[in-house]
CSV table of C-alpha atoms in Angstrom, one decimal:
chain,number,residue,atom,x,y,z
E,9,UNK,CA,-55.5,-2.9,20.7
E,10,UNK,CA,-55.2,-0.5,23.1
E,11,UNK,CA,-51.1,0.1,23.4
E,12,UNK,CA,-48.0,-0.4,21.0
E,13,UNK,CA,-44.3,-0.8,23.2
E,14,UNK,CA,-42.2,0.7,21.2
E,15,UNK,CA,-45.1,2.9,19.1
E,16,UNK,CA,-43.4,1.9,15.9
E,17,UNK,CA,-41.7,-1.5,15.9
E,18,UNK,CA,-37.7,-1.8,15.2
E,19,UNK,CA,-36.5,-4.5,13.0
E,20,UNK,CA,-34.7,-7.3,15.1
E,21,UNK,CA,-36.4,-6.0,18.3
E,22,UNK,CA,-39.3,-6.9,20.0
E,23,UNK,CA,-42.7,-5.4,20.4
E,24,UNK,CA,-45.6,-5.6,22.9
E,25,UNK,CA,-49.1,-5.4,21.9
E,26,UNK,CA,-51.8,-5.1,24.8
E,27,UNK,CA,-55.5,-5.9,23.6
E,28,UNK,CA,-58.6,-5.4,25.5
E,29,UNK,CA,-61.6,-7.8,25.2
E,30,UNK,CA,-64.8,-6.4,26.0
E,31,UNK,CA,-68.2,-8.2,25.8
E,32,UNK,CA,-70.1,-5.3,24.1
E,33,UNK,CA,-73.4,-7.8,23.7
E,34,UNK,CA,-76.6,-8.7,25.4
E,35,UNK,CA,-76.1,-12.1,26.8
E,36,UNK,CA,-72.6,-13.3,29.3
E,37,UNK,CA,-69.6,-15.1,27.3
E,38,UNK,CA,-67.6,-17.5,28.9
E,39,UNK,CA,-64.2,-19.9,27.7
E,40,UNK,CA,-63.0,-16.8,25.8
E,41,UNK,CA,-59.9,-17.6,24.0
E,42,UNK,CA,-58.1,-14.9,22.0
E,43,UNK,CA,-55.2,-15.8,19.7
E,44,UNK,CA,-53.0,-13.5,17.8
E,45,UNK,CA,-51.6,-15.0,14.5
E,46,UNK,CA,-48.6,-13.4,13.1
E,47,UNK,CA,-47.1,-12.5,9.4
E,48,UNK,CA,-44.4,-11.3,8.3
E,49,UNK,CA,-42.5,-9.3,9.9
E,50,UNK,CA,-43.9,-10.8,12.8
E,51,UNK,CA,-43.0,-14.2,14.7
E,52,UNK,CA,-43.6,-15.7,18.0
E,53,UNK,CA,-41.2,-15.4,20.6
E,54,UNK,CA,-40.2,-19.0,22.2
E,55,UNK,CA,-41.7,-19.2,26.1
E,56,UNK,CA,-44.0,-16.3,24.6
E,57,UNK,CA,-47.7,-18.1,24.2
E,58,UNK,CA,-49.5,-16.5,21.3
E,59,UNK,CA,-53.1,-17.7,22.5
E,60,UNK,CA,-54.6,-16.7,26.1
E,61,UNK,CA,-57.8,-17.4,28.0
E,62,UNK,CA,-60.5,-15.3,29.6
E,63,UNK,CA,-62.9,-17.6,32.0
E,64,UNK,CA,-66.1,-15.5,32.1
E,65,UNK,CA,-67.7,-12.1,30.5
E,66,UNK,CA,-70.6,-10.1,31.5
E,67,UNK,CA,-72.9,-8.4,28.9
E,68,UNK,CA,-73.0,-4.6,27.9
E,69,UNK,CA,-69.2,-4.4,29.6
E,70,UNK,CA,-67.9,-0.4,28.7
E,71,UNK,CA,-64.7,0.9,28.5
E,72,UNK,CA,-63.5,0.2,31.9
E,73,UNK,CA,-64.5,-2.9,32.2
E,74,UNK,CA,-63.3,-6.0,30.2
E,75,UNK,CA,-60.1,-8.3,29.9
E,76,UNK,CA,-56.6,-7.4,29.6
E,77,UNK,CA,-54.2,-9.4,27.6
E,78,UNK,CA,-50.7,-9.1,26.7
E,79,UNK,CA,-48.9,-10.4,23.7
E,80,UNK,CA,-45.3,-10.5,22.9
E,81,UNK,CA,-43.8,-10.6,19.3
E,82,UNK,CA,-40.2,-10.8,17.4
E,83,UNK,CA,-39.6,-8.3,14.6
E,84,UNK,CA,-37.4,-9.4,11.6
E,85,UNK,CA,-34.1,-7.8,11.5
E,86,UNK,CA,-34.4,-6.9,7.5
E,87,UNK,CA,-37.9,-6.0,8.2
E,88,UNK,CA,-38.6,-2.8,5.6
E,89,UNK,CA,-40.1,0.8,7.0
E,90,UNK,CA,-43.5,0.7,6.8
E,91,UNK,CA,-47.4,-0.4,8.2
E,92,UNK,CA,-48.0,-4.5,8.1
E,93,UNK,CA,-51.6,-6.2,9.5
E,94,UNK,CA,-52.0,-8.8,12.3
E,95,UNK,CA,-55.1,-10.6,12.7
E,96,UNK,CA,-56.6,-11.2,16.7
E,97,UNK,CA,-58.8,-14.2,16.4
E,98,UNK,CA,-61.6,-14.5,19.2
E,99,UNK,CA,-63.4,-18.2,20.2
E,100,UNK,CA,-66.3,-17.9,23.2
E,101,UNK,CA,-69.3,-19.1,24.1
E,102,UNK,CA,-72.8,-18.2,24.2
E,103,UNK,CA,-75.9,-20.0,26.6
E,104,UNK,CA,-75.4,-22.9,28.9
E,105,UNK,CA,-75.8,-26.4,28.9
E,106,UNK,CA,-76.3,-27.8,25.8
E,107,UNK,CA,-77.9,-25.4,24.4
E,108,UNK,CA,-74.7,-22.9,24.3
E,109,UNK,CA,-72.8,-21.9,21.1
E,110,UNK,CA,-69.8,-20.9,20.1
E,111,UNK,CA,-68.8,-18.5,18.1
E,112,UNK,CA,-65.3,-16.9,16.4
E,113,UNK,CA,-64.9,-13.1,15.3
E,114,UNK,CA,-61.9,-11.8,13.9
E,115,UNK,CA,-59.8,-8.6,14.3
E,116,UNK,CA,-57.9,-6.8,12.3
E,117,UNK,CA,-55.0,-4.6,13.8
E,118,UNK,CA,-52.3,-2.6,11.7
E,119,UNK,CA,-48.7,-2.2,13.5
E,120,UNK,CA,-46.0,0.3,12.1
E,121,UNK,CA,-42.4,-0.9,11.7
E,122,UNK,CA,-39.8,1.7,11.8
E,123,UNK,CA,-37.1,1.1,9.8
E,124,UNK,CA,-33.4,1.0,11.0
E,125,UNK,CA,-31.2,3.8,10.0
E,126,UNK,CA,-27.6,2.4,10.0
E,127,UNK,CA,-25.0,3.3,7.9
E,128,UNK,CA,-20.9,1.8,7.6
E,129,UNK,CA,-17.7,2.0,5.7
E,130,UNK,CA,-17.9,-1.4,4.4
E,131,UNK,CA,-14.8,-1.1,1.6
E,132,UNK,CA,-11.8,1.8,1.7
E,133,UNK,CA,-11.0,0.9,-2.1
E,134,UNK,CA,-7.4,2.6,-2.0
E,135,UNK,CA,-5.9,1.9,1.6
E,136,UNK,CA,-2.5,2.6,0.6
E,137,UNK,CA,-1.1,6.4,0.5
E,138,UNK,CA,2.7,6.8,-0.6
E,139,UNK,CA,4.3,9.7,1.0
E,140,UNK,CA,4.7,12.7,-0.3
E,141,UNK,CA,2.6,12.4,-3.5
E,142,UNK,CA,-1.0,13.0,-4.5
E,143,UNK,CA,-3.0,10.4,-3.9
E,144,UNK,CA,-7.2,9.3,-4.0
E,145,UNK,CA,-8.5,7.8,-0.8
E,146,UNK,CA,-12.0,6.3,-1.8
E,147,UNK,CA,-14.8,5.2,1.2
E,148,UNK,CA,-17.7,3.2,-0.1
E,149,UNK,CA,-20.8,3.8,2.3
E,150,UNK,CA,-23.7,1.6,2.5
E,151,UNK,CA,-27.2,1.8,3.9
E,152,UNK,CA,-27.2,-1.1,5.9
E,153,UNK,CA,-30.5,-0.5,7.4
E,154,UNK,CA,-33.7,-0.9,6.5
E,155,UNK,CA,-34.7,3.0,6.3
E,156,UNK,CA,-33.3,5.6,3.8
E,157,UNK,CA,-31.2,8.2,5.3
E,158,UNK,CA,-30.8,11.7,4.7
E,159,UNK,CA,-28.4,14.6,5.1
E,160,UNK,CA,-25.3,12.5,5.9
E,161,UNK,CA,-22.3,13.9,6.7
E,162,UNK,CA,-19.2,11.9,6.8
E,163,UNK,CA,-15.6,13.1,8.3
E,164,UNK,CA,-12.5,12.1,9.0
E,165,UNK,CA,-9.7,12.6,10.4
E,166,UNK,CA,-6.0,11.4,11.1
E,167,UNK,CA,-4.7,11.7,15.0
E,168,UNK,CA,-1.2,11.9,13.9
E,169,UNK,CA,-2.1,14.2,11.3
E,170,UNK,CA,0.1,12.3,8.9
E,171,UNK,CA,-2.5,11.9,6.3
E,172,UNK,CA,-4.4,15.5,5.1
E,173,UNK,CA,-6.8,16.1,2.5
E,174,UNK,CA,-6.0,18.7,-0.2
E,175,UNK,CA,-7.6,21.0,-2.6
E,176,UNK,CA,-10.7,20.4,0.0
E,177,UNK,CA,-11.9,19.9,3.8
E,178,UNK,CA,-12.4,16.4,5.3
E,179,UNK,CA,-16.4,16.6,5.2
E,180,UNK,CA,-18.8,15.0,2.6
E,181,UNK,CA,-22.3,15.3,2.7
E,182,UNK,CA,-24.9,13.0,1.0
E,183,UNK,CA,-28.5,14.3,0.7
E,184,UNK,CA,-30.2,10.8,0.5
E,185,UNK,CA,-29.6,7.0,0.7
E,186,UNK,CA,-31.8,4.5,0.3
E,187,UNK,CA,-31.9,1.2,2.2
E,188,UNK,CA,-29.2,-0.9,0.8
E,189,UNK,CA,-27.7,1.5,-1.8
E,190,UNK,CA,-23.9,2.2,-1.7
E,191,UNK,CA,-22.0,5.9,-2.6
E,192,UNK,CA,-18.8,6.7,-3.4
E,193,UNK,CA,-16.7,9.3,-1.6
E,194,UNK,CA,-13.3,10.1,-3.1
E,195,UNK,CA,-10.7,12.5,-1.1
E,196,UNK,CA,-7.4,13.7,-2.3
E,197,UNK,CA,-4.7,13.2,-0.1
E,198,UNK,CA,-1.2,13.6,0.8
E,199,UNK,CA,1.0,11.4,3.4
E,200,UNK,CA,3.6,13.9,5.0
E,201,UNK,CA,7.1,13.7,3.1
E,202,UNK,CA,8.8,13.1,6.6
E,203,UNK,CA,5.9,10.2,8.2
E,204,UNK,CA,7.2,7.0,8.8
E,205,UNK,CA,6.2,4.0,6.6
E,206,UNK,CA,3.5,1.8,8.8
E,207,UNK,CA,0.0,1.9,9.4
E,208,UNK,CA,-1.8,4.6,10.6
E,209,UNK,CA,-5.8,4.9,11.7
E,210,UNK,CA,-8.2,7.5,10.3
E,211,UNK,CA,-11.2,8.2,12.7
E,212,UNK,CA,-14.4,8.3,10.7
E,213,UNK,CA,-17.7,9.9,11.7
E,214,UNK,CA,-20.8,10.0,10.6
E,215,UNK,CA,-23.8,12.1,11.4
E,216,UNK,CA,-27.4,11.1,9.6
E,217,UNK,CA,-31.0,11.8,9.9
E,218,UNK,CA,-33.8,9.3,10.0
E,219,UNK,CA,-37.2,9.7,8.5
E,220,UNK,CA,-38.4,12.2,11.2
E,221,UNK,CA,-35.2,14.1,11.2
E,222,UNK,CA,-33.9,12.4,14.4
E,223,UNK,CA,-29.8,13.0,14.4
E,224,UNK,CA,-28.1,9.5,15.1
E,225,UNK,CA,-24.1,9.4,15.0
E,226,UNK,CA,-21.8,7.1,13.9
E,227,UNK,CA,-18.3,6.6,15.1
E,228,UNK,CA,-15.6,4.0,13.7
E,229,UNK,CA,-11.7,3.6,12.7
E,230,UNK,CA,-10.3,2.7,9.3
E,231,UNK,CA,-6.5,1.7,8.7
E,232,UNK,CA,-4.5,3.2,6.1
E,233,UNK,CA,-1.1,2.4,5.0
E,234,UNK,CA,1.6,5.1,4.3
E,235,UNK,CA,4.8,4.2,2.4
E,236,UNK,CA,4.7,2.7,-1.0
E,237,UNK,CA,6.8,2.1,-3.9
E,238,UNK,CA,10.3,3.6,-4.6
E,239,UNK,CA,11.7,4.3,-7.6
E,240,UNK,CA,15.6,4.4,-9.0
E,241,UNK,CA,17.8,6.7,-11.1
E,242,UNK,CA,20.9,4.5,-12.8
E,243,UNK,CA,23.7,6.0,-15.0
E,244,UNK,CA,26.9,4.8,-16.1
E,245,UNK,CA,29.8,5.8,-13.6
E,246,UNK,CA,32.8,4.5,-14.6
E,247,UNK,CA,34.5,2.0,-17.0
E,248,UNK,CA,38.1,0.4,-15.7
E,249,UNK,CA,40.0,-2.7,-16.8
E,250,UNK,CA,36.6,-4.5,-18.2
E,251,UNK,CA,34.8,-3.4,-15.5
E,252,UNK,CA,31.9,-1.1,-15.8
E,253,UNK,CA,30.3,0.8,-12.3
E,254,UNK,CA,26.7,1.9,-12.1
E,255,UNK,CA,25.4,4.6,-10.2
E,256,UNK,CA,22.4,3.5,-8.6
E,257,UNK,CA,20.1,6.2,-6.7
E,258,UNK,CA,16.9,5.9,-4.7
E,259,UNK,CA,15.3,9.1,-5.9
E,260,UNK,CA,11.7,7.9,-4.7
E,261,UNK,CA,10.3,8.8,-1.4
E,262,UNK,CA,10.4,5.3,0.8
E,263,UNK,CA,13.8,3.3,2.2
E,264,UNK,CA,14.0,0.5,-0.2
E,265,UNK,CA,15.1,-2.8,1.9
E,266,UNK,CA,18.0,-5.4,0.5
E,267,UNK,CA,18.3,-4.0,-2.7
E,268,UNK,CA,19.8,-6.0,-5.4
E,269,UNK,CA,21.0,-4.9,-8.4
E,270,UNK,CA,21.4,-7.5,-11.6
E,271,UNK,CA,22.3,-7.0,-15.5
E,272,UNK,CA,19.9,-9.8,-16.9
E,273,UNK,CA,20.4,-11.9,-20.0
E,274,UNK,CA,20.2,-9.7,-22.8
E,275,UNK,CA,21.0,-9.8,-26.7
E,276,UNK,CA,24.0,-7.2,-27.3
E,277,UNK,CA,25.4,-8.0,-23.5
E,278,UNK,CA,27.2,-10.7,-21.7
E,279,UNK,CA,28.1,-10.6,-18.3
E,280,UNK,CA,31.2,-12.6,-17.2
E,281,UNK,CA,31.5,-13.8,-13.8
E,282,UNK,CA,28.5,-12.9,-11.2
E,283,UNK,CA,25.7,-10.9,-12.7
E,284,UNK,CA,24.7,-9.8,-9.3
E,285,UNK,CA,25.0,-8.0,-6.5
E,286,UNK,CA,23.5,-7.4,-3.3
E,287,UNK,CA,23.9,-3.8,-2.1
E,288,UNK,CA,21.9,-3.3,1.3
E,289,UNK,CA,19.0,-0.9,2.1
E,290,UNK,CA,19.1,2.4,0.2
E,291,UNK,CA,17.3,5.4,2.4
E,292,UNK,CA,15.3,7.7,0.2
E,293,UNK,CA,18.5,10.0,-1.6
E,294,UNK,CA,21.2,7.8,-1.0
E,295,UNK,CA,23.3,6.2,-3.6
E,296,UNK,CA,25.7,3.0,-4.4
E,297,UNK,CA,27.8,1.8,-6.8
E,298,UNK,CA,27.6,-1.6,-8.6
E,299,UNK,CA,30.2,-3.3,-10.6
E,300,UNK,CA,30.0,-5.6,-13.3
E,301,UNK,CA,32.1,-7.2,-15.9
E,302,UNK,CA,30.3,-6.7,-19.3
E,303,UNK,CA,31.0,-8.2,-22.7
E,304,UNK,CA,29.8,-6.6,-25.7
E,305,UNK,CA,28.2,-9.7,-28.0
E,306,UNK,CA,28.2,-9.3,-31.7
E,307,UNK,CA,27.6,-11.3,-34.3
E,308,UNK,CA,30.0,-13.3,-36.7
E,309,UNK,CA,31.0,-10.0,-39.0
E,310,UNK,CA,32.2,-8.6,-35.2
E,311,UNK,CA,35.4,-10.8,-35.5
E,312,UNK,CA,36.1,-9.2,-39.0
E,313,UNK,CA,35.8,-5.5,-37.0
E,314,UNK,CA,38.1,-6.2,-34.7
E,315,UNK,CA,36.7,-7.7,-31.8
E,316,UNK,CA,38.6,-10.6,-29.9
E,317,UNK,CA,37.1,-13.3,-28.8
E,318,UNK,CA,37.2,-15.0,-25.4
E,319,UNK,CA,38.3,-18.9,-26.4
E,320,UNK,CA,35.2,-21.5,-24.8
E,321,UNK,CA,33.0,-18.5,-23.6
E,322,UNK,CA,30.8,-17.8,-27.3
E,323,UNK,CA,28.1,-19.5,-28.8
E,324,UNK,CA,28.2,-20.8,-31.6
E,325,UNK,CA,27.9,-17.8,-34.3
E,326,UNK,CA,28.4,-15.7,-31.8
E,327,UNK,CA,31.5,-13.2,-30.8
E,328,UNK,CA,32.2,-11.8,-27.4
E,329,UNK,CA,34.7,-8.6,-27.6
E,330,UNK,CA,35.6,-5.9,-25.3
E,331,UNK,CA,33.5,-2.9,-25.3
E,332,UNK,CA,34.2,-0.3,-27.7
E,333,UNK,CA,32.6,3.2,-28.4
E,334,UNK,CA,31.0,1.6,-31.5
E,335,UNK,CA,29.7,-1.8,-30.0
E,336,UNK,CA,27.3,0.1,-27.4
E,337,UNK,CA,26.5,2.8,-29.6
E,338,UNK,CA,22.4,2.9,-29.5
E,339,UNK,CA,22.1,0.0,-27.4
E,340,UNK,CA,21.4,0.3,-24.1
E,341,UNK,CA,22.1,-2.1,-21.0
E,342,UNK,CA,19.2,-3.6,-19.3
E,343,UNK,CA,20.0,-3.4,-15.8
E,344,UNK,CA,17.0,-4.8,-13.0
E,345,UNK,CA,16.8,-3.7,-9.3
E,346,UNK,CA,15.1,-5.9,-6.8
E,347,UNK,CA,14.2,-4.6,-3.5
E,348,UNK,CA,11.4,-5.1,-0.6
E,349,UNK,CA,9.4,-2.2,0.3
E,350,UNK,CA,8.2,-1.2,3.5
E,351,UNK,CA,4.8,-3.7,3.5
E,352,UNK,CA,7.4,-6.6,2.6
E,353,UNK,CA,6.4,-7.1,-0.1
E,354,UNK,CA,9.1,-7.9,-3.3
E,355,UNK,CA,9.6,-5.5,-6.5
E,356,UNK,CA,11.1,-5.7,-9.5
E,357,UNK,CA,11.8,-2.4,-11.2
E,358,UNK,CA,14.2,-2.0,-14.7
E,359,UNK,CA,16.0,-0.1,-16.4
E,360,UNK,CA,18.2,0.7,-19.2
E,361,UNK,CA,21.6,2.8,-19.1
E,362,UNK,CA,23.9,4.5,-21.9
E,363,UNK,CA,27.3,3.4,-21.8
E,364,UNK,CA,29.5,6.2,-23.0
E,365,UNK,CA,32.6,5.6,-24.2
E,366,UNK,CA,35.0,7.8,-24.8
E,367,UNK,CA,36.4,6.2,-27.7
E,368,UNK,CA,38.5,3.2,-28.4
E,369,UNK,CA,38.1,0.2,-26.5
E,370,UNK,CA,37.9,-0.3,-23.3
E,371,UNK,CA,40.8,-2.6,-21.5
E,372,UNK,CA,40.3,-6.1,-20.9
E,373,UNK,CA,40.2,-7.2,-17.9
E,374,UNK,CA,41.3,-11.0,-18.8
E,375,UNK,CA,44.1,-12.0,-21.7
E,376,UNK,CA,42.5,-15.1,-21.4
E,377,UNK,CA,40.4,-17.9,-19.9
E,378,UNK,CA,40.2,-17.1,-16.4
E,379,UNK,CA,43.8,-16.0,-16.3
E,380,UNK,CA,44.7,-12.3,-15.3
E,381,UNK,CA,47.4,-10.1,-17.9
E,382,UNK,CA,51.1,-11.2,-16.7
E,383,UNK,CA,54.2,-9.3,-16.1
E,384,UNK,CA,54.7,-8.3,-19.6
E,385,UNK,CA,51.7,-5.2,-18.9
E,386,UNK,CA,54.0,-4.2,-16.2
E,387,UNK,CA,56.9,-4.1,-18.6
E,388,UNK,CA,57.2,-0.5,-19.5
E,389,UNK,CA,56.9,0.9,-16.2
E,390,UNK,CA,59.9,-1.6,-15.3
E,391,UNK,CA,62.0,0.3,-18.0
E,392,UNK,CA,60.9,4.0,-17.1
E,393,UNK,CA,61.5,2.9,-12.8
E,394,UNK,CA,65.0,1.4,-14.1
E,395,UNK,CA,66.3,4.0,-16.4
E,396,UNK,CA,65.1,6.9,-13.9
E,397,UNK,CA,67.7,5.7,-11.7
E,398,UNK,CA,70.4,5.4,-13.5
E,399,UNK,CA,70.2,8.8,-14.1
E,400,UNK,CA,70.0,9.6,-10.8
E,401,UNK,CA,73.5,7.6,-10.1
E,402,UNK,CA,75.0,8.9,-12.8
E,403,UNK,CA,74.3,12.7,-11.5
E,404,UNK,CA,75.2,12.4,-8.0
E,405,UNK,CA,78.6,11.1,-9.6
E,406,UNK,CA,79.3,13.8,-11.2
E,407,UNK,CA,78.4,16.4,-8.6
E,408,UNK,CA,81.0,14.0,-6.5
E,409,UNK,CA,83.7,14.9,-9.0
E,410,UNK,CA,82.7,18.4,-9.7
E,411,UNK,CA,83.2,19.0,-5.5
E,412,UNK,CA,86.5,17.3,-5.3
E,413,UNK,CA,88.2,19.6,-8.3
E,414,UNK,CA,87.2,22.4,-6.1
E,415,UNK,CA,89.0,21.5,-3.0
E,416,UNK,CA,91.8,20.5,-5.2
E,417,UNK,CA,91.5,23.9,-6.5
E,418,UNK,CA,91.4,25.5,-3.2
E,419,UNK,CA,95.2,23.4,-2.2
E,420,UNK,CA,98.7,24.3,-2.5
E,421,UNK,CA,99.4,23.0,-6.0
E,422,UNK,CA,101.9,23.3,-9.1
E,423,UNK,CA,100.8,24.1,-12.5
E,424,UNK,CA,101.7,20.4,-13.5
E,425,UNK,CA,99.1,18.8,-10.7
E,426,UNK,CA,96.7,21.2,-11.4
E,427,UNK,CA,96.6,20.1,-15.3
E,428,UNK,CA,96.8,16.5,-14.2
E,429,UNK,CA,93.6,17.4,-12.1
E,430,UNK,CA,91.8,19.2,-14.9
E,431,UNK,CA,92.7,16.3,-17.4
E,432,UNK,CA,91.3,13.5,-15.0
E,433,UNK,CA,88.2,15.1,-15.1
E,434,UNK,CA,87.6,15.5,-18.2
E,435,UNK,CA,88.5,11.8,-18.6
């Protein structure tokens, strides 16, 4: 063989062998046939002949003189780093007539296959950064090639510069990496606390040496999504005429999207009427109120404490009473906020809030089933409203009175009209 094209063969790639034949004896060859027979990581090409011909050869040929031949082979794609053996079988023949022979020789050649030095970001194992917090961003790199690799150093970087590492730069380096292995790299990031939930593209590279410290670079894009979960702060607002109010806050960092806000089945807690309610979208810091009309449920010894019950609404054995100081003393309402977050996707999240009571109990909203309180709650403000103005006749009469002795006082009258005067109003 007298020329390798590429020197070192590439794995999927083909190479190009050039052989001379020289007849090196005494006495003329002729029908020469020379036929290379691959092995792996070798193969034929289709429309590529592995066997060629040579008519006639003269004896004691030198360098110079001779056959050229040409041979075209495929080299596996998965093909390992390394030096493999082809063999170059030779058929001629010797004398003429019948009296000629034929004879075979073999060759053995050795070609070198250079492995391939690729490397890629098959896996980003976290690809979801929530704003404003700490968070890992892991790439997984694999030697995809068939060569190790050595002193790789992989960067990124965010054009929006939405997502930044902390406590370190953006470059790793790893000192060696076999064919096929895979490495870890782990970053600590933070999404800025003002970005915008969505996707956002990192641009990776890579810079890696082969086996003869040739530099080859590698450029590609990776998506990340910003914007997460949220989270909720609820308290106990208000309590008024069986209702009670919850404060509900969004004191995460993302907009949380149709947020609804429900006081599930529970053991010391009824709900009467709707045990739902839809509130809208909550921005990160803003705030709503939901009402709900809750019903403390006790069991039988409630009845003998004081509680009322509501006629057809109890279970058997069971007692539903206003709430009082003492009946939510210790026992928390489970309250549960559904939203959607900015992916789409549905959350549940729950809670549990203190209701503090004053004291007492707290007024019922209904005297009975389904019926509101009737005019007889309005009774005592009736009264006050009623006697309030009778006062206020009865003063203005007076003052009347009080005015007209003073003009009368003021006339030209005897001492008898003036005592009939005085006596009239004392009357």
């Amino acid at each position: 063989m007298t020329k390798q094209n590429p020197d070192t063969a590439r794995p999927g790639e083909t190479v190009e062998l050039t052989v001379s034949v020289q007849n090196v004896g005494t006495k003329d060859l002729k029908d020469i046939t020379v036929k290379v027979n691959p092995e792996y990581p070798f193969t034929g090409i289709s429309g590529q002949s592995l066997e060629k011909s040579i008519s006639y050869l003269n004896a004691r040929q030198d360098d110079s003189e001779g056959g050229v031949l040409k041979f075209k082979l495929m080299t596996d794609a998965g093909a390992s780093a390394g030096t493999y053996d082809i063999d170059i079988v030779t058929t001629y023949k010797s004398g003429s007539g019948s009296s000629s022979t034929t004879y075979t020789t073999r060759k053995t050649i050795t070609l070198e296959v250079r492995g391939k030095e690729y490397a890629q970001i098959v896996t980003i194992d976290k690809a979801n950064i929530d704003i404003a917090k700490e968070e890992t961003l892991e790439f997984i790199v694999t030697n995809t090639g068939t060569s190790p690799l050595k002193n790789m150093v992989i960067s990124w970087k965010d054009p929006e510069g939405v997502v930044l590492p902390v406590y370190s730069d953006n470059t790793k380096y790893i000192k060696y990496l076999d064919a096929g292995e895979s490495v870890k790299i782990v970053y600590a990031v933070m999404a800025d606390v003002n970005a915008e939930p969505g996707l956002y593209t990192l641009d990776i590279n890579m810079v890696l040496e082969d086996y003869e410290s040739n530099e080859n670079t590698i450029n590609t894009t990776a998506g990340v999504f910003v914007g997460g979960e949220t989270d909720f702060d609820v308290s106990f607002s208000e309590s008024d005429e069986g209702e009670v109010s919850l404060s509900v806050a969004n004191v995460g960092n993302n907009i949380a999207y149709s947020v609804k806000v429900s006081v599930p089945k529970q053991e010391n807690y009824k709900v009467s009427g709707s045990s739902s309610t839809i509130v809208g979208n909550l921005e990160k810091g803003d705030y709503t109120i939901a009402s709900f009309d809750v019903l403390s449920t006790q069991g039988a010894e409630a009845s003998q404490e004081g509680g009322s019950r509501i006629p057809g609404t109890a279970k058997a054995g069971v007692e539903e009473e206003n709430l009082t100081a003492a009946s939510v003393e210790n026992k928390p309402l489970k309250v549960q906020i559904e939203y959607t977050d900015a992916k789409g996707e549905r959350i549940t999240v729950d809670k549990e809030v203190e209701l503090e009571l004053s004291g007492g109990s707290m007024p019922a909203q209904t005297e009975g089933p389904g019926k509101r309180g009737g005019i007889s709650s309005y009774l005592p403000y009736i009264a006050v409203i009623l006697l309030a103005g009778g006062a206020l006749v009865y003063r203005r009469k007076i003052q009347e009175k009080i005015q007209l002795m003073k003009n009368k006082k003021s006339g030209n009258k005897n001492p008898g009209e003036q005592k009939t005067d005085i006596k009239t109003l004392r009357d």
